[in-house]
PDB file of C-alpha atoms and ligand atoms in Angstrom:
ATOM      1  CA  UNK Y   1       0.000   0.000   0.000  1.00 98.00           C
ATOM      2  CA  UNK Y   2       1.166   3.494  -0.804  1.00 98.00           C
ATOM      3  CA  UNK Y   3       0.376   6.690   1.065  1.00 98.00           C
ATOM      4  CA  UNK Y   4       1.201  10.114  -0.273  1.00 98.00           C
ATOM      5  CA  UNK Y   5       0.884  13.147   1.991  1.00 99.00           C
ATOM      6  CA  UNK Y   6      -0.683  15.884  -0.123  1.00 99.00           C
ATOM      7  CA  UNK Y   7      -1.057  18.388   2.711  1.00 99.00           C
ATOM      8  CA  UNK Y   8       0.461  18.112   6.186  1.00 99.00           C
ATOM      9  CA  UNK Y   9      -0.761  21.384   7.743  1.00 99.00           C
ATOM     10  CA  UNK Y  10      -3.879  22.030   9.779  1.00 98.00           C
ATOM     11  CA  UNK Y  11      -6.566  24.512   8.723  1.00 98.00           C
ATOM     12  CA  UNK Y  12      -4.982  27.765   7.529  1.00 98.00           C
ATOM     13  CA  UNK Y  13      -1.887  26.056   6.107  1.00 98.00           C
ATOM     14  CA  UNK Y  14       1.675  27.194   6.728  1.00 99.00           C
ATOM     15  CA  UNK Y  15       2.174  30.091   6.592  1.00 98.00           C
ATOM     16  CA  UNK Y  16      -1.420  31.124   7.241  1.00 98.00           C
ATOM     17  CA  UNK Y  17      -2.394  34.139   5.130  1.00 98.00           C
ATOM     18  CA  UNK Y  18      -3.113  36.482   8.058  1.00 98.00           C
ATOM     19  CA  UNK Y  19      -0.758  35.069  10.681  1.00 97.00           C
ATOM     20  CA  UNK Y  20       2.332  36.793  11.987  1.00 96.00           C
ATOM     21  CA  UNK Y  21       3.236  34.239  14.660  1.00 97.00           C
ATOM     22  CA  UNK Y  22       6.973  33.416  14.947  1.00 97.00           C
ATOM     23  CA  UNK Y  23       6.684  30.361  12.667  1.00 98.00           C
ATOM     24  CA  UNK Y  24       4.700  32.149   9.950  1.00 98.00           C
ATOM     25  CA  UNK Y  25       7.089  35.104  10.062  1.00 98.00           C
ATOM     26  CA  UNK Y  26      10.123  32.866   9.773  1.00 98.00           C
ATOM     27  CA  UNK Y  27       8.873  30.742   6.901  1.00 98.00           C
ATOM     28  CA  UNK Y  28       8.038  33.917   4.969  1.00 98.00           C
ATOM     29  CA  UNK Y  29      11.534  35.220   5.727  1.00 98.00           C
ATOM     30  CA  UNK Y  30      13.007  32.110   4.067  1.00 98.00           C
ATOM     31  CA  UNK Y  31      14.261  30.327   7.193  1.00 98.00           C
ATOM     32  CA  UNK Y  32      16.027  27.070   6.260  1.00 98.00           C
ATOM     33  CA  UNK Y  33      14.440  25.470   9.336  1.00 98.00           C
ATOM     34  CA  UNK Y  34      10.817  26.036   8.284  1.00 98.00           C
ATOM     35  CA  UNK Y  35       9.048  24.326   5.381  1.00 98.00           C
ATOM     36  CA  UNK Y  36       5.807  25.522   3.785  1.00 98.00           C
ATOM     37  CA  UNK Y  37       2.840  23.181   4.113  1.00 98.00           C
ATOM     38  CA  UNK Y  38      -0.609  22.958   2.581  1.00 99.00           C
ATOM     39  CA  UNK Y  39      -3.832  21.900   4.267  1.00 98.00           C
ATOM     40  CA  UNK Y  40      -4.686  18.413   5.408  1.00 98.00           C
ATOM     41  CA  UNK Y  41      -5.045  15.597   2.869  1.00 98.00           C
ATOM     42  CA  UNK Y  42      -3.523  12.239   1.918  1.00 99.00           C
ATOM     43  CA  UNK Y  43      -3.922   9.860  -1.014  1.00 99.00           C
ATOM     44  CA  UNK Y  44      -3.918   6.071  -0.640  1.00 99.00           C
ATOM     45  CA  UNK Y  45      -3.307   3.389  -3.262  1.00 98.00           C
ATOM     46  CA  UNK Y  46      -2.909  -0.377  -3.344  1.00 98.00           C
ATOM     47  CA  UNK Y  47      -0.795  -0.412  -6.507  1.00 98.00           C
ATOM     48  CA  UNK Y  48       0.711   3.089  -6.781  1.00 97.00           C
ATOM     49  CA  UNK Y  49      -1.379   3.834  -9.876  1.00 97.00           C
ATOM     50  CA  UNK Y  50      -5.017   4.086  -8.859  1.00 98.00           C
ATOM     51  CA  UNK Y  51      -5.671   6.340  -5.861  1.00 98.00           C
ATOM     52  CA  UNK Y  52      -8.301   7.164  -3.257  1.00 99.00           C
ATOM     53  CA  UNK Y  53      -8.228  10.716  -1.899  1.00 99.00           C
ATOM     54  CA  UNK Y  54      -8.728  11.131   1.833  1.00 99.00           C
ATOM     55  CA  UNK Y  55     -10.042  14.630   2.516  1.00 99.00           C
ATOM     56  CA  UNK Y  56     -10.342  17.384  -0.083  1.00 99.00           C
ATOM     57  CA  UNK Y  57      -8.258  20.345   1.019  1.00 98.00           C
ATOM     58  CA  UNK Y  58      -8.769  23.957  -0.111  1.00 98.00           C
ATOM     59  CA  UNK Y  59      -5.225  23.624  -1.517  1.00 99.00           C
ATOM     60  CA  UNK Y  60      -6.140  20.654  -3.689  1.00 98.00           C
ATOM     61  CA  UNK Y  61      -5.245  22.159  -7.076  1.00 98.00           C
ATOM     62  CA  UNK Y  62      -1.717  22.962  -5.956  1.00 98.00           C
ATOM     63  CA  UNK Y  63      -1.434  19.514  -4.369  1.00 98.00           C
ATOM     64  CA  UNK Y  64      -2.550  17.754  -7.562  1.00 98.00           C
ATOM     65  CA  UNK Y  65      -0.110  19.756  -9.653  1.00 98.00           C
ATOM     66  CA  UNK Y  66       2.728  18.493  -7.475  1.00 98.00           C
ATOM     67  CA  UNK Y  67       1.595  14.868  -7.505  1.00 98.00           C
ATOM     68  CA  UNK Y  68       1.846  13.099 -10.901  1.00 98.00           C
ATOM     69  CA  UNK Y  69      -0.293  10.236  -9.529  1.00 98.00           C
ATOM     70  CA  UNK Y  70      -3.332  12.475  -9.974  1.00 98.00           C
ATOM     71  CA  UNK Y  71      -2.551  13.575 -13.555  1.00 98.00           C
ATOM     72  CA  UNK Y  72      -4.698  12.400 -16.489  1.00 97.00           C
ATOM     73  CA  UNK Y  73      -3.085   9.412 -18.196  1.00 94.00           C
ATOM     74  CA  UNK Y  74      -5.112   8.748 -21.311  1.00 91.00           C
ATOM     75  CA  UNK Y  75      -7.970  10.403 -23.190  1.00 93.00           C
ATOM     76  CA  UNK Y  76      -8.737  14.101 -22.988  1.00 96.00           C
ATOM     77  CA  UNK Y  77      -9.823  14.130 -19.358  1.00 97.00           C
ATOM     78  CA  UNK Y  78      -8.919  11.954 -16.416  1.00 97.00           C
ATOM     79  CA  UNK Y  79      -7.562  11.773 -12.893  1.00 98.00           C
ATOM     80  CA  UNK Y  80      -5.594   9.178 -10.952  1.00 98.00           C
ATOM     81  CA  UNK Y  81      -7.974   9.710  -8.018  1.00 98.00           C
ATOM     82  CA  UNK Y  82     -11.057   7.505  -8.310  1.00 98.00           C
ATOM     83  CA  UNK Y  83     -12.967   8.306  -5.133  1.00 98.00           C
ATOM     84  CA  UNK Y  84     -12.935  10.523  -2.061  1.00 99.00           C
ATOM     85  CA  UNK Y  85     -13.157   9.534   1.606  1.00 99.00           C
ATOM     86  CA  UNK Y  86     -13.949  12.220   4.189  1.00 98.00           C
ATOM     87  CA  UNK Y  87     -13.008  11.802   7.867  1.00 98.00           C
ATOM     88  CA  UNK Y  88     -15.146  14.761   8.952  1.00 98.00           C
ATOM     89  CA  UNK Y  89     -16.980  17.790   7.535  1.00 98.00           C
ATOM     90  CA  UNK Y  90     -14.388  20.422   8.487  1.00 98.00           C
ATOM     91  CA  UNK Y  91     -13.633  23.229   6.030  1.00 98.00           C
ATOM     92  CA  UNK Y  92     -10.005  22.153   5.583  1.00 98.00           C
ATOM     93  CA  UNK Y  93     -11.127  18.625   4.627  1.00 98.00           C
ATOM     94  CA  UNK Y  94     -14.021  19.381   2.312  1.00 98.00           C
ATOM     95  CA  UNK Y  95     -13.831  22.679   0.446  1.00 98.00           C
ATOM     96  CA  UNK Y  96     -11.448  21.201  -2.122  1.00 98.00           C
ATOM     97  CA  UNK Y  97     -14.511  19.404  -3.499  1.00 98.00           C
ATOM     98  CA  UNK Y  98     -15.515  22.678  -5.169  1.00 98.00           C
ATOM     99  CA  UNK Y  99     -12.314  22.572  -7.187  1.00 98.00           C
ATOM    100  CA  UNK Y 100     -13.051  19.075  -8.513  1.00 98.00           C
ATOM    101  CA  UNK Y 101     -16.353  20.098 -10.138  1.00 98.00           C
ATOM    102  CA  UNK Y 102     -15.108  19.689 -13.734  1.00 98.00           C
ATOM    103  CA  UNK Y 103     -15.279  15.881 -13.563  1.00 98.00           C
ATOM    104  CA  UNK Y 104     -17.526  14.381 -16.258  1.00 97.00           C
ATOM    105  CA  UNK Y 105     -19.342  12.010 -13.919  1.00 98.00           C
ATOM    106  CA  UNK Y 106     -20.358  12.045 -10.257  1.00 98.00           C
ATOM    107  CA  UNK Y 107     -17.563  11.755  -7.678  1.00 98.00           C
ATOM    108  CA  UNK Y 108     -17.908   8.789  -5.371  1.00 99.00           C
ATOM    109  CA  UNK Y 109     -17.765  10.435  -1.914  1.00 99.00           C
ATOM    110  CA  UNK Y 110     -17.559   8.199   1.157  1.00 99.00           C
ATOM    111  CA  UNK Y 111     -18.754   9.770   4.407  1.00 98.00           C
ATOM    112  CA  UNK Y 112     -20.694   8.941   7.569  1.00 98.00           C
ATOM    113  CA  UNK Y 113     -24.300  10.026   8.084  1.00 98.00           C
ATOM    114  CA  UNK Y 114     -23.442  12.969  10.407  1.00 98.00           C
ATOM    115  CA  UNK Y 115     -20.839  14.239   7.912  1.00 98.00           C
ATOM    116  CA  UNK Y 116     -23.343  13.870   5.066  1.00 98.00           C
ATOM    117  CA  UNK Y 117     -25.863  15.896   7.094  1.00 98.00           C
ATOM    118  CA  UNK Y 118     -23.364  18.702   7.664  1.00 98.00           C
ATOM    119  CA  UNK Y 119     -22.376  18.694   3.991  1.00 98.00           C
ATOM    120  CA  UNK Y 120     -25.974  18.953   2.846  1.00 98.00           C
ATOM    121  CA  UNK Y 121     -27.221  21.469   5.465  1.00 97.00           C
ATOM    122  CA  UNK Y 122     -24.783  23.810   7.273  1.00 96.00           C
ATOM    123  CA  UNK Y 123     -22.349  23.626   4.351  1.00 96.00           C
ATOM    124  CA  UNK Y 124     -24.436  22.159   1.508  1.00 98.00           C
ATOM    125  CA  UNK Y 125     -21.484  21.513  -0.788  1.00 98.00           C
ATOM    126  CA  UNK Y 126     -22.730  18.078  -1.845  1.00 98.00           C
ATOM    127  CA  UNK Y 127     -26.018  19.598  -3.044  1.00 98.00           C
ATOM    128  CA  UNK Y 128     -24.244  22.441  -4.787  1.00 98.00           C
ATOM    129  CA  UNK Y 129     -22.073  19.977  -6.711  1.00 98.00           C
ATOM    130  CA  UNK Y 130     -25.245  18.530  -8.246  1.00 98.00           C
ATOM    131  CA  UNK Y 131     -25.122  21.573 -10.543  1.00 98.00           C
ATOM    132  CA  UNK Y 132     -21.692  20.468 -11.746  1.00 98.00           C
ATOM    133  CA  UNK Y 133     -20.329  16.902 -11.766  1.00 98.00           C
ATOM    134  CA  UNK Y 134     -22.622  15.564  -9.047  1.00 98.00           C
ATOM    135  CA  UNK Y 135     -21.770  13.294  -6.161  1.00 98.00           C
ATOM    136  CA  UNK Y 136     -22.419   9.590  -5.723  1.00 98.00           C
ATOM    137  CA  UNK Y 137     -22.616   9.420  -1.962  1.00 98.00           C
ATOM    138  CA  UNK Y 138     -21.284   6.190  -0.490  1.00 98.00           C
ATOM    139  CA  UNK Y 139     -22.116   5.187   3.039  1.00 98.00           C
ATOM    140  CA  UNK Y 140     -18.997   5.103   5.194  1.00 98.00           C
ATOM    141  CA  UNK Y 141     -19.882   2.699   8.007  1.00 97.00           C
ATOM    142  CA  UNK Y 142     -19.104   4.251  11.384  1.00 91.00           C
ATOM    143  CA  UNK Y 143     -19.249   0.890  13.167  1.00 89.00           C
ATOM    144  CA  UNK Y 144     -15.955  -0.606  12.030  1.00 94.00           C
ATOM    145  CA  UNK Y 145     -17.380  -2.634   9.123  1.00 97.00           C
ATOM    146  CA  UNK Y 146     -15.037  -2.809   6.165  1.00 98.00           C
ATOM    147  CA  UNK Y 147     -15.573  -0.741   3.026  1.00 98.00           C
ATOM    148  CA  UNK Y 148     -13.810  -0.578  -0.299  1.00 98.00           C
ATOM    149  CA  UNK Y 149     -13.507   2.843  -1.912  1.00 98.00           C
ATOM    150  CA  UNK Y 150     -12.967   3.053  -5.666  1.00 98.00           C
ATOM    151  CA  UNK Y 151      -9.300   3.249  -6.619  1.00 98.00           C
ATOM    152  CA  UNK Y 152      -8.132   1.046  -3.746  1.00 98.00           C
ATOM    153  CA  UNK Y 153     -10.792  -1.679  -3.614  1.00 98.00           C
ATOM    154  CA  UNK Y 154      -8.318  -4.376  -2.694  1.00 98.00           C
ATOM    155  CA  UNK Y 155      -7.478  -2.656   0.596  1.00 98.00           C
ATOM    156  CA  UNK Y 156      -9.575  -3.283   3.667  1.00 98.00           C
ATOM    157  CA  UNK Y 157     -10.793   0.095   4.977  1.00 98.00           C
ATOM    158  CA  UNK Y 158     -12.448   0.506   8.368  1.00 98.00           C
ATOM    159  CA  UNK Y 159     -13.528   3.604  10.265  1.00 98.00           C
ATOM    160  CA  UNK Y 160     -13.442   4.137  14.024  1.00 98.00           C
ATOM    161  CA  UNK Y 161     -15.512   6.834  15.703  1.00 97.00           C
ATOM    162  CA  UNK Y 162     -13.215   9.420  17.307  1.00 97.00           C
ATOM    163  CA  UNK Y 163     -13.609  11.928  20.078  1.00 94.00           C
ATOM    164  CA  UNK Y 164     -12.776  15.168  18.271  1.00 94.00           C
ATOM    165  CA  UNK Y 165     -15.151  17.921  17.078  1.00 95.00           C
ATOM    166  CA  UNK Y 166     -17.666  18.670  14.345  1.00 97.00           C
ATOM    167  CA  UNK Y 167     -17.083  21.958  12.499  1.00 98.00           C
ATOM    168  CA  UNK Y 168     -18.200  25.272  14.056  1.00 97.00           C
ATOM    169  CA  UNK Y 169     -21.131  25.489  11.580  1.00 98.00           C
ATOM    170  CA  UNK Y 170     -22.472  22.057  12.564  1.00 98.00           C
ATOM    171  CA  UNK Y 171     -25.573  21.769  14.772  1.00 95.00           C
ATOM    172  CA  UNK Y 172     -23.580  19.176  16.757  1.00 93.00           C
ATOM    173  CA  UNK Y 173     -20.454  21.280  17.333  1.00 95.00           C
ATOM    174  CA  UNK Y 174     -21.178  21.262  21.075  1.00 93.00           C
ATOM    175  CA  UNK Y 175     -23.044  17.978  21.364  1.00 94.00           C
ATOM    176  CA  UNK Y 176     -21.026  15.473  19.374  1.00 95.00           C
ATOM    177  CA  UNK Y 177     -22.578  12.455  17.700  1.00 97.00           C
ATOM    178  CA  UNK Y 178     -20.751   9.275  16.757  1.00 97.00           C
ATOM    179  CA  UNK Y 179     -19.450   9.624  13.207  1.00 97.00           C
ATOM    180  CA  UNK Y 180     -18.721  13.380  13.315  1.00 98.00           C
ATOM    181  CA  UNK Y 181     -15.075  12.369  13.151  1.00 98.00           C
ATOM    182  CA  UNK Y 182     -13.581   9.036  12.250  1.00 98.00           C
ATOM    183  CA  UNK Y 183     -10.108   7.549  12.164  1.00 98.00           C
ATOM    184  CA  UNK Y 184      -9.235   5.228   9.301  1.00 98.00           C
ATOM    185  CA  UNK Y 185      -7.653   1.837   9.734  1.00 98.00           C
ATOM    186  CA  UNK Y 186      -6.485   0.604   6.342  1.00 98.00           C
ATOM    187  CA  UNK Y 187      -5.032  -2.882   5.842  1.00 98.00           C
ATOM    188  CA  UNK Y 188      -3.398  -4.292   2.763  1.00 98.00           C
ATOM    189  CA  UNK Y 189      -4.303  -7.998   2.568  1.00 98.00           C
ATOM    190  CA  UNK Y 190      -1.373  -8.525   0.188  1.00 97.00           C
ATOM    191  CA  UNK Y 191       1.250  -7.508   2.753  1.00 96.00           C
ATOM    192  CA  UNK Y 192      -0.796  -7.725   5.958  1.00 98.00           C
ATOM    193  CA  UNK Y 193       0.361  -4.155   6.779  1.00 98.00           C
ATOM    194  CA  UNK Y 194      -1.876  -1.603   8.445  1.00 98.00           C
ATOM    195  CA  UNK Y 195      -1.926   2.182   8.718  1.00 99.00           C
ATOM    196  CA  UNK Y 196      -4.047   4.250  11.096  1.00 99.00           C
ATOM    197  CA  UNK Y 197      -4.883   7.823  10.037  1.00 98.00           C
ATOM    198  CA  UNK Y 198      -6.528  10.356  12.351  1.00 98.00           C
ATOM    199  CA  UNK Y 199      -5.715  14.016  11.676  1.00 98.00           C
ATOM    200  CA  UNK Y 200      -8.196  15.181  14.338  1.00 98.00           C
ATOM    201  CA  UNK Y 201      -8.119  13.286  17.611  1.00 98.00           C
ATOM    202  CA  UNK Y 202      -8.945  14.745  21.040  1.00 98.00           C
ATOM    203  CA  UNK Y 203      -8.648  11.601  23.113  1.00 97.00           C
ATOM    204  CA  UNK Y 204      -6.973   8.234  22.715  1.00 98.00           C
ATOM    205  CA  UNK Y 205      -9.610   5.840  24.041  1.00 97.00           C
ATOM    206  CA  UNK Y 206      -9.082   2.076  24.270  1.00 98.00           C
ATOM    207  CA  UNK Y 207     -10.465   1.357  20.787  1.00 97.00           C
ATOM    208  CA  UNK Y 208      -8.224   3.987  19.217  1.00 98.00           C
ATOM    209  CA  UNK Y 209      -5.221   2.781  21.169  1.00 98.00           C
ATOM    210  CA  UNK Y 210      -5.828  -0.806  20.073  1.00 98.00           C
ATOM    211  CA  UNK Y 211      -6.119   0.314  16.443  1.00 98.00           C
ATOM    212  CA  UNK Y 212      -2.875   2.241  16.752  1.00 98.00           C
ATOM    213  CA  UNK Y 213      -1.077  -0.590  18.541  1.00 98.00           C
ATOM    214  CA  UNK Y 214      -2.124  -3.065  15.836  1.00 98.00           C
ATOM    215  CA  UNK Y 215      -0.798  -0.824  13.052  1.00 98.00           C
ATOM    216  CA  UNK Y 216       2.558  -0.698  11.331  1.00 99.00           C
ATOM    217  CA  UNK Y 217       2.304   3.065  10.912  1.00 99.00           C
ATOM    218  CA  UNK Y 218       0.168   5.698  12.623  1.00 99.00           C
ATOM    219  CA  UNK Y 219      -0.439   9.133  11.135  1.00 99.00           C
ATOM    220  CA  UNK Y 220      -2.110  11.110  13.890  1.00 98.00           C
ATOM    221  CA  UNK Y 221      -3.121  14.540  15.114  1.00 98.00           C
ATOM    222  CA  UNK Y 222      -0.073  16.802  15.238  1.00 98.00           C
ATOM    223  CA  UNK Y 223      -2.019  20.071  15.472  1.00 98.00           C
ATOM    224  CA  UNK Y 224      -0.712  21.589  18.701  1.00 98.00           C
ATOM    225  CA  UNK Y 225       2.317  21.201  20.946  1.00 98.00           C
ATOM    226  CA  UNK Y 226       0.557  22.546  24.056  1.00 98.00           C
ATOM    227  CA  UNK Y 227      -3.081  22.468  25.041  1.00 98.00           C
ATOM    228  CA  UNK Y 228      -3.096  26.275  25.559  1.00 98.00           C
ATOM    229  CA  UNK Y 229      -0.958  27.093  22.491  1.00 98.00           C
ATOM    230  CA  UNK Y 230      -3.470  29.448  20.882  1.00 97.00           C
ATOM    231  CA  UNK Y 231      -4.320  31.085  24.212  1.00 97.00           C
ATOM    232  CA  UNK Y 232      -0.646  31.664  25.072  1.00 97.00           C
ATOM    233  CA  UNK Y 233      -0.094  33.359  21.701  1.00 96.00           C
ATOM    234  CA  UNK Y 234      -3.203  35.497  22.211  1.00 95.00           C
ATOM    235  CA  UNK Y 235      -4.841  34.020  19.112  1.00 95.00           C
ATOM    236  CA  UNK Y 236      -7.825  32.268  20.674  1.00 95.00           C
ATOM    237  CA  UNK Y 237      -9.592  31.591  23.943  1.00 96.00           C
ATOM    238  CA  UNK Y 238      -9.982  27.890  23.215  1.00 96.00           C
ATOM    239  CA  UNK Y 239      -7.838  24.996  24.350  1.00 98.00           C
ATOM    240  CA  UNK Y 240      -6.671  22.383  21.856  1.00 98.00           C
ATOM    241  CA  UNK Y 241      -8.893  19.762  23.456  1.00 96.00           C
ATOM    242  CA  UNK Y 242     -11.963  22.062  23.195  1.00 95.00           C
ATOM    243  CA  UNK Y 243     -11.617  22.122  19.424  1.00 96.00           C
ATOM    244  CA  UNK Y 244     -10.920  18.429  19.042  1.00 97.00           C
ATOM    245  CA  UNK Y 245      -7.146  18.066  19.209  1.00 98.00           C
ATOM    246  CA  UNK Y 246      -4.907  16.308  21.727  1.00 98.00           C
ATOM    247  CA  UNK Y 247      -1.695  18.287  22.218  1.00 98.00           C
ATOM    248  CA  UNK Y 248       1.666  16.550  21.973  1.00 98.00           C
ATOM    249  CA  UNK Y 249       3.248  17.651  25.262  1.00 98.00           C
ATOM    250  CA  UNK Y 250       2.102  17.222  28.835  1.00 97.00           C
ATOM    251  CA  UNK Y 251       0.574  14.394  30.856  1.00 97.00           C
ATOM    252  CA  UNK Y 252      -1.560  12.111  28.682  1.00 97.00           C
ATOM    253  CA  UNK Y 253      -0.451  14.038  25.593  1.00 98.00           C
ATOM    254  CA  UNK Y 254       0.239  12.520  22.182  1.00 98.00           C
ATOM    255  CA  UNK Y 255       3.942  11.902  22.889  1.00 98.00           C
ATOM    256  CA  UNK Y 256       3.002   9.873  25.950  1.00 98.00           C
ATOM    257  CA  UNK Y 257       0.302   7.989  24.010  1.00 98.00           C
ATOM    258  CA  UNK Y 258       2.683   7.163  21.166  1.00 98.00           C
ATOM    259  CA  UNK Y 259       5.243   6.026  23.732  1.00 98.00           C
ATOM    260  CA  UNK Y 260       2.862   3.238  24.802  1.00 98.00           C
ATOM    261  CA  UNK Y 261       2.849   1.685  21.322  1.00 98.00           C
ATOM    262  CA  UNK Y 262       4.897  -1.389  20.425  1.00 98.00           C
ATOM    263  CA  UNK Y 263       8.387  -0.377  19.301  1.00 98.00           C
ATOM    264  CA  UNK Y 264       8.007  -1.370  15.649  1.00 98.00           C
ATOM    265  CA  UNK Y 265       5.109   1.050  14.995  1.00 98.00           C
ATOM    266  CA  UNK Y 266       6.145   4.004  12.818  1.00 99.00           C
ATOM    267  CA  UNK Y 267       4.843   7.238  14.390  1.00 99.00           C
ATOM    268  CA  UNK Y 268       4.043  10.252  12.221  1.00 99.00           C
ATOM    269  CA  UNK Y 269       2.389  13.524  13.253  1.00 99.00           C
ATOM    270  CA  UNK Y 270       0.168  15.146  10.625  1.00 99.00           C
ATOM    271  CA  UNK Y 271      -2.289  18.102  10.453  1.00 99.00           C
ATOM    272  CA  UNK Y 272       0.188  20.490  12.071  1.00 98.00           C
ATOM    273  CA  UNK Y 273      -0.956  23.967  12.996  1.00 98.00           C
ATOM    274  CA  UNK Y 274       1.178  26.912  11.943  1.00 98.00           C
ATOM    275  CA  UNK Y 275       1.682  27.907  15.600  1.00 98.00           C
ATOM    276  CA  UNK Y 276       3.260  24.559  16.556  1.00 98.00           C
ATOM    277  CA  UNK Y 277       6.975  24.909  17.458  1.00 98.00           C
ATOM    278  CA  UNK Y 278       7.730  21.517  15.845  1.00 99.00           C
ATOM    279  CA  UNK Y 279       7.497  23.286  12.476  1.00 98.00           C
ATOM    280  CA  UNK Y 280      10.931  24.702  13.304  1.00 98.00           C
ATOM    281  CA  UNK Y 281      13.189  21.715  12.663  1.00 98.00           C
ATOM    282  CA  UNK Y 282      15.898  23.233  14.877  1.00 98.00           C
ATOM    283  CA  UNK Y 283      13.577  23.627  17.886  1.00 98.00           C
ATOM    284  CA  UNK Y 284      13.920  21.904  21.245  1.00 98.00           C
ATOM    285  CA  UNK Y 285      10.429  20.496  20.721  1.00 98.00           C
ATOM    286  CA  UNK Y 286      11.493  18.876  17.472  1.00 98.00           C
ATOM    287  CA  UNK Y 287      14.483  17.313  19.249  1.00 98.00           C
ATOM    288  CA  UNK Y 288      12.097  15.847  21.836  1.00 98.00           C
ATOM    289  CA  UNK Y 289      10.096  14.240  19.023  1.00 98.00           C
ATOM    290  CA  UNK Y 290      13.230  12.868  17.379  1.00 98.00           C
ATOM    291  CA  UNK Y 291      14.361  11.337  20.674  1.00 98.00           C
ATOM    292  CA  UNK Y 292      10.921   9.707  20.983  1.00 98.00           C
ATOM    293  CA  UNK Y 293      11.126   8.318  17.427  1.00 98.00           C
ATOM    294  CA  UNK Y 294       8.279  10.509  16.207  1.00 99.00           C
ATOM    295  CA  UNK Y 295       8.328  11.914  12.650  1.00 99.00           C
ATOM    296  CA  UNK Y 296       6.678  15.081  11.373  1.00 99.00           C
ATOM    297  CA  UNK Y 297       4.807  14.686   8.078  1.00 99.00           C
ATOM    298  CA  UNK Y 298       5.629  17.048   5.213  1.00 99.00           C
ATOM    299  CA  UNK Y 299       3.957  17.727   1.889  1.00 99.00           C
ATOM    300  CA  UNK Y 300       5.076  15.122  -0.630  1.00 98.00           C
ATOM    301  CA  UNK Y 301       5.997  12.529   2.030  1.00 99.00           C
ATOM    302  CA  UNK Y 302       5.564   9.000   0.715  1.00 98.00           C
ATOM    303  CA  UNK Y 303       5.051   5.917   2.814  1.00 98.00           C
ATOM    304  CA  UNK Y 304       5.036   2.410   1.362  1.00 98.00           C
ATOM    305  CA  UNK Y 305       3.795  -0.432   3.542  1.00 97.00           C
TER     306      UNK Y 305
HETATM  307  C1  MLT L   1      -9.791  21.772  12.943  1.00 61.60           C
HETATM  308  O1  MLT L   1      -9.076  20.847  12.568  1.00 61.60           O
HETATM  309  O2  MLT L   1      -9.960  21.993  14.149  1.00 61.60           O
HETATM  310  C2  MLT L   1     -10.454  22.636  11.911  1.00 61.60           C
HETATM  311  O3  MLT L   1     -10.185  22.170  10.637  1.00 61.60           O
HETATM  312  C3  MLT L   1     -10.077  24.085  12.085  1.00 61.60           C
HETATM  313  C4  MLT L   1     -10.499  24.910  10.891  1.00 61.60           C
HETATM  314  O4  MLT L   1     -11.700  25.079  10.623  1.00 61.60           O
HETATM  315  O5  MLT L   1      -9.633  25.434  10.194  1.00 61.60           O
HETATM  316 MN1   MN L   2      -8.518  20.723  10.549  1.00 61.60          MN
HETATM  317 ZN1   ZN L   3       1.146  31.418  12.292  1.00 61.60          ZN
END
C-alpha cells in the first residue's frame, strides 16, 4: 500500500495568510528550518497507480499539480484519483470538493451520516455539486465494518468513531454524535500491513489505542504542541482539546500515548498547525520528538507499507 501526503498542515496552512506568529514570520523570511505546508489531505493506493483521496483540502489544485499520480493518463480528461473519503466535515477537509467540479461524472464520496448531514445542510457543498459533476454518496460505516472505496478496492478500509469535534457550523459542534469524526484503519491484505490515520483526535480511548497498537504506521493529530498554544499566543480563547485536538506535550499528551505503542510502529504527526513549534526543525520540541522516534509529516511525504 502506498500513502502520499498531499497536505500536512492544519486549517490555515503554513504560513497562514493572516498570521504573523513566529513560525509564519520565519517561513516567509526564508528560514532554512521552516518548510511551507498545505492543508490536510492524503492519497492512498494499493498499486501506486489508482488512488483514493482522503479529505479534499482547499489547496487541492496545488497539491494535484505536485503529484503526478493524480494527472490524467489517457484520453482528454482523467484523474488518478477515483474516489474521495472524508473523515469529517471540516472546512479544511471538504472545500477542495468545489475545485473538482469539472469531472464528467459524479464523484464517489464516502462519508458517515453525520458528515453527510453537515455537507448537505450547514455547508451544503454536496447539493451544490449537483449543478456540476454531481456526487455519488457512499455510506462510510461508522461501526468498524469494512468498506472498499474506488481506486483502492483491494485494501480493507475501516472507520473508528473518534472523540474530536464537528465543524463550528455544525448543529452538533457542542453535542457530538458518533461519526462526526472518524479515524481510518487501512489494511493491505497482500502484505498484511496496516496504517491508522486520524488528523483530528482529542482523546486516545481504548479502541483507538488498540487500532494504533495493531498498526505498522500511525499518522495522527499533530495540530498543537501545548493544550493552551493558541491562548498563550493570544490568538484564541480555546484549548486544543476544546476544538478536538490532543496536544503533543504534557501528561496524557500525544507523545506519551505514542510512547505506549509497540516499538516497531512508525509514528508520524500530521495536520500540524502553523503555531506549533515543531514546524521549526531546529527547535527543542522537534528534538524531543526525534528522541521519541516521532516523525513530522511534510507535503510530498511517501510511505510504502
Ligand atoms: C480543525 O481541525 O480543528 C479545523 O479544521 C479548524 C479549521 O476550521 O480550520
Ligand atoms: Mn482541521
Ligand atoms: Zn502562524
